[in-house]
CSV table of C-alpha atoms in Angstrom, one decimal:
chain,number,residue,atom,x,y,z
A,1,MET,CA,-137.2,-159.6,50.9
A,2,TRP,CA,-133.3,-159.7,49.7
A,3,ARG,CA,-132.7,-156.7,51.7
A,4,ALA,CA,-133.2,-158.2,54.7
A,5,ALA,CA,-131.4,-161.3,54.0
A,6,LEU,CA,-128.4,-159.3,53.2
A,7,LEU,CA,-128.8,-157.6,55.9
A,8,ALA,CA,-128.0,-160.6,57.9
A,9,VAL,CA,-125.8,-162.2,55.8
A,10,VAL,CA,-123.7,-158.3,56.6
A,11,LEU,CA,-124.7,-159.1,60.1
A,12,ALA,CA,-123.5,-162.9,60.5
A,13,GLY,CA,-120.3,-162.0,58.7
A,14,GLY,CA,-119.4,-159.1,60.4
A,15,SER,CA,-120.1,-161.0,63.6
A,16,ALA,CA,-117.7,-163.7,62.6
A,17,LEU,CA,-115.3,-161.6,62.0
A,18,TRP,CA,-115.8,-159.8,65.3
A,19,TRP,CA,-115.7,-163.0,67.1
A,20,GLY,CA,-112.6,-164.9,65.0
A,21,THR,CA,-110.0,-161.8,65.3
A,22,ASP,CA,-111.0,-161.2,69.2
A,23,GLY,CA,-113.0,-158.4,69.0
A,24,GLY,CA,-110.8,-157.2,65.6
A,25,ARG,CA,-107.1,-157.7,67.8
A,26,ALA,CA,-106.0,-160.2,66.4
A,27,PHE,CA,-105.8,-161.2,62.4
A,28,THR,CA,-103.7,-163.7,62.1
A,29,ALA,CA,-102.5,-167.0,64.2
A,30,GLU,CA,-99.1,-165.3,65.2
A,31,ALA,CA,-101.7,-162.1,66.4
A,32,ALA,CA,-103.7,-163.8,68.1
A,33,ARG,CA,-101.1,-166.7,70.0
A,34,ARG,CA,-98.6,-162.8,70.6
A,35,LEU,CA,-102.7,-161.9,72.4
A,36,ALA,CA,-102.9,-164.4,74.3
A,37,ILE,CA,-99.4,-164.1,75.6
A,38,ALA,CA,-100.3,-160.8,76.8
A,39,THR,CA,-103.2,-161.1,78.2
A,40,SER,CA,-102.7,-164.0,80.2
A,41,PRO,CA,-99.2,-163.8,81.2
A,42,ARG,CA,-97.5,-167.8,81.1
A,43,LEU,CA,-95.1,-168.9,83.6
A,44,LEU,CA,-91.7,-170.7,81.8
A,45,PRO,CA,-91.4,-174.9,82.8
A,46,GLU,CA,-89.0,-175.3,84.3
A,47,VAL,CA,-85.5,-176.2,82.5
A,48,THR,CA,-82.3,-177.0,82.9
A,49,LEU,CA,-79.9,-175.1,79.8
A,50,SER,CA,-76.4,-175.8,79.0
A,51,ASP,CA,-74.9,-172.3,77.7
A,52,GLN,CA,-71.7,-171.2,75.0
A,53,HIS,CA,-69.4,-172.2,77.6
A,54,GLY,CA,-70.0,-175.2,78.1
A,55,ALA,CA,-71.6,-174.4,81.6
A,56,GLU,CA,-75.3,-174.9,83.5
A,57,VAL,CA,-78.4,-172.6,84.2
A,58,ARG,CA,-81.3,-173.2,84.7
A,59,LEU,CA,-83.7,-170.6,83.7
A,60,ALA,CA,-85.1,-170.6,86.8
A,61,ASP,CA,-81.7,-168.0,87.8
A,62,TYR,CA,-83.4,-165.3,86.0
A,63,ARG,CA,-86.1,-165.3,88.1
A,64,GLY,CA,-85.4,-161.1,90.0
A,65,ALA,CA,-84.1,-159.6,86.7
A,66,PRO,CA,-86.1,-159.0,83.1
A,67,LEU,CA,-85.7,-161.8,80.5
A,68,VAL,CA,-85.2,-161.3,77.0
A,69,ILE,CA,-85.5,-165.1,74.9
A,70,GLU,CA,-85.0,-165.6,71.0
A,71,PHE,CA,-85.7,-168.8,70.3
A,72,VAL,CA,-83.3,-169.6,67.1
A,73,TYR,CA,-81.1,-172.4,65.7
A,74,ALA,CA,-77.0,-171.8,65.0
A,75,THR,CA,-76.8,-172.4,61.5
A,76,CYS,CA,-79.7,-170.6,60.4
A,77,ALA,CA,-78.8,-168.0,57.3
A,78,ASP,CA,-81.8,-165.6,57.7
A,79,LEU,CA,-84.4,-165.4,60.7
A,80,CYS,CA,-82.0,-165.5,62.9
A,81,THR,CA,-79.3,-164.0,61.7
A,82,ALA,CA,-82.3,-160.5,62.3
A,83,LEU,CA,-83.3,-162.0,66.0
A,84,GLY,CA,-79.2,-162.2,67.1
A,85,ASN,CA,-79.3,-158.0,64.8
A,86,ALA,CA,-82.2,-157.5,66.9
A,87,PHE,CA,-80.6,-158.7,70.4
A,88,GLU,CA,-76.9,-156.7,69.4
A,89,ARG,CA,-79.1,-153.8,69.8
A,90,LEU,CA,-80.9,-154.5,73.3
A,91,ASP,CA,-78.0,-155.6,74.4
A,92,ALA,CA,-76.0,-152.1,73.9
A,93,THR,CA,-79.6,-150.2,74.6
A,94,ALA,CA,-81.5,-152.4,77.3
A,95,PRO,CA,-81.2,-151.0,81.0
A,96,ALA,CA,-78.3,-153.1,82.8
A,97,ALA,CA,-80.8,-155.4,84.4
A,98,VAL,CA,-81.8,-157.2,81.2
A,99,ARG,CA,-81.0,-160.7,80.7
A,100,LEU,CA,-80.5,-161.7,77.6
A,101,LEU,CA,-80.9,-165.3,76.8
A,102,SER,CA,-80.8,-167.4,73.3
A,103,VAL,CA,-82.0,-170.8,73.1
A,104,SER,CA,-81.4,-172.9,71.0
A,105,PHE,CA,-84.4,-175.5,69.5
A,106,ASP,CA,-81.4,-177.7,67.0
A,107,PRO,CA,-80.7,-180.6,69.2
A,108,ALA,CA,-77.4,-180.4,66.9
A,109,ASP,CA,-76.3,-177.2,67.9
A,110,ASP,CA,-73.7,-178.8,70.6
A,111,THR,CA,-70.8,-176.0,72.7
A,112,GLU,CA,-68.4,-175.2,70.1
A,113,ARG,CA,-72.0,-174.7,67.7
A,114,LEU,CA,-73.5,-172.3,70.6
A,115,GLY,CA,-70.1,-170.3,71.2
A,116,TRP,CA,-70.1,-169.7,67.1
A,117,PHE,CA,-73.4,-168.1,67.8
A,118,ALA,CA,-72.3,-165.7,69.9
A,119,ASP,CA,-68.9,-165.2,68.7
A,120,ARG,CA,-70.9,-164.3,65.8
A,121,HIS,CA,-73.5,-161.6,67.5
A,122,GLY,CA,-70.8,-160.3,69.9
A,123,ALA,CA,-72.5,-161.8,73.2
A,124,GLU,CA,-71.1,-162.6,76.4
A,125,ALA,CA,-72.4,-164.7,79.5
A,126,PRO,CA,-73.9,-163.3,81.5
A,127,ARG,CA,-75.3,-161.0,80.5
A,128,TRP,CA,-75.7,-162.0,77.1
A,129,ARG,CA,-76.2,-166.0,76.6
A,130,VAL,CA,-77.0,-169.0,73.9
A,131,ALA,CA,-77.9,-171.7,75.1
A,132,GLY,CA,-79.4,-175.3,74.9
A,133,VAL,CA,-81.8,-177.0,76.5
A,134,PRO,CA,-80.1,-180.4,76.4
A,135,ASP,CA,-82.5,-182.7,78.1
A,136,PRO,CA,-85.0,-183.3,74.7
A,137,ALA,CA,-88.3,-183.5,77.1
A,138,MET,CA,-87.6,-180.0,78.3
A,139,ARG,CA,-86.8,-178.4,75.1
A,140,LYS,CA,-90.4,-179.6,73.8
A,141,GLY,CA,-92.1,-178.4,76.7
A,142,LEU,CA,-90.7,-174.9,76.8
A,143,LEU,CA,-91.3,-174.3,73.3
A,144,ALA,CA,-94.8,-175.5,74.2
A,145,ARG,CA,-94.8,-173.1,77.1
A,146,ALA,CA,-94.2,-169.8,74.9
A,147,ASP,CA,-95.9,-171.7,71.7
A,148,VAL,CA,-93.2,-171.7,69.4
A,149,VAL,CA,-93.8,-173.6,66.3
A,150,VAL,CA,-90.3,-175.7,65.8
A,151,ILE,CA,-90.8,-178.2,61.9
A,152,PRO,CA,-88.1,-179.6,61.0
A,153,ASP,CA,-87.8,-178.3,56.7
A,154,GLY,CA,-86.2,-181.7,55.2
A,155,LEU,CA,-83.1,-180.0,54.2
A,156,GLY,CA,-81.0,-179.9,57.6
A,157,GLY,CA,-82.6,-176.7,59.0
A,158,PHE,CA,-86.0,-175.9,60.5
A,159,VAL,CA,-89.1,-173.1,59.8
A,160,HIS,CA,-90.4,-171.9,63.3
A,161,ASN,CA,-92.2,-168.7,64.0
A,162,ALA,CA,-90.2,-166.0,65.9
A,163,GLY,CA,-90.2,-163.2,68.3
A,164,LEU,CA,-88.7,-161.6,71.5
A,165,TYR,CA,-90.5,-162.8,74.3
A,166,LEU,CA,-90.5,-160.7,77.3
A,167,VAL,CA,-90.3,-162.3,80.6
A,168,ASP,CA,-90.7,-160.6,84.0
A,169,ALA,CA,-89.0,-160.8,86.8
A,170,GLY,CA,-91.0,-163.6,88.4
A,171,GLY,CA,-90.4,-165.8,85.3
A,172,ARG,CA,-93.4,-164.8,83.6
A,173,LEU,CA,-94.0,-164.3,80.1
A,174,VAL,CA,-95.7,-161.6,79.1
A,175,ARG,CA,-95.5,-160.0,76.1
A,176,VAL,CA,-94.2,-161.2,72.0
A,177,PHE,CA,-93.1,-158.8,70.0
A,178,ASP,CA,-91.6,-158.5,66.2
A,179,PRO,CA,-88.1,-159.7,65.9
A,180,GLU,CA,-86.7,-155.8,64.8
A,181,ASP,CA,-88.9,-154.2,67.1
A,182,THR,CA,-86.6,-153.6,70.2
A,183,GLY,CA,-88.1,-150.2,71.0
A,184,GLY,CA,-90.7,-152.1,71.3
A,185,VAL,CA,-88.9,-154.3,73.7
A,186,LEU,CA,-87.6,-151.2,75.8
A,187,THR,CA,-90.9,-149.5,75.9
A,188,ALA,CA,-92.4,-152.3,77.3
A,189,LEU,CA,-89.5,-152.9,79.9
A,190,GLY,CA,-89.6,-149.6,81.5
A,191,THR,CA,-93.2,-150.6,82.3
A,192,LEU,CA,-92.8,-153.9,84.4
A,193,ASP,CA,-93.0,-154.1,87.9
A,194,ARG,CA,-88.6,-155.0,88.7
C-alpha cells in the first residue's frame, strides 16, 4: 500500500515538474520568458527614441533589416558594461546589414549621458545607436512588450534583467540571448528571413 502511495506522489510530483517547466524546457522564470518569446514572437510597439546625438529616430525606422537591442542605463557599472562589451563584439562581427540599438530605460539619461555610454563602447550611428525613450508611456510599453523588468535600487541605480534581444526585419522580437552569447546571436542572424 505504501508503495502505491509513494508511486502516486512521485508521479504527481513529476507531472507537476513537467507542467511547471514547460516540458522540462524552462526551469527559471527568465528561461520561461525567453521560451515564450521564441515560440511566439511579438511585434514591438511604435516608440520614438532620442539618440546620443540628440537625433530623433523611431523604432519602425529599423524595419527591413535585423536589429539587436540591449536595455541599459548609462551609469550602470556592471551588467550594462557587460552588455556594452557584447555589443562591441557584435559591432565587429555581425553582418553589415544588422543594426544595434542600446535603449536606456533611465529617464535621467540625457544626450550627454547617452553620448558618454556610446563613446565608452565605440557606438557610432547609424550602425549602433544609444538612445532613450523620452515619453514615459512609450518607454513603459516597450519594456512591457519585451518583458524587461526594471526596479529602482534606492541608490540611484536599477536592478534589471538583461539580454541580447533579436528583432527580425519585420520588427518582431524573436529571441532573447544571454548577455555574453554573441555567438548565439550571430548563429540566429544567419537563420532570419531578411
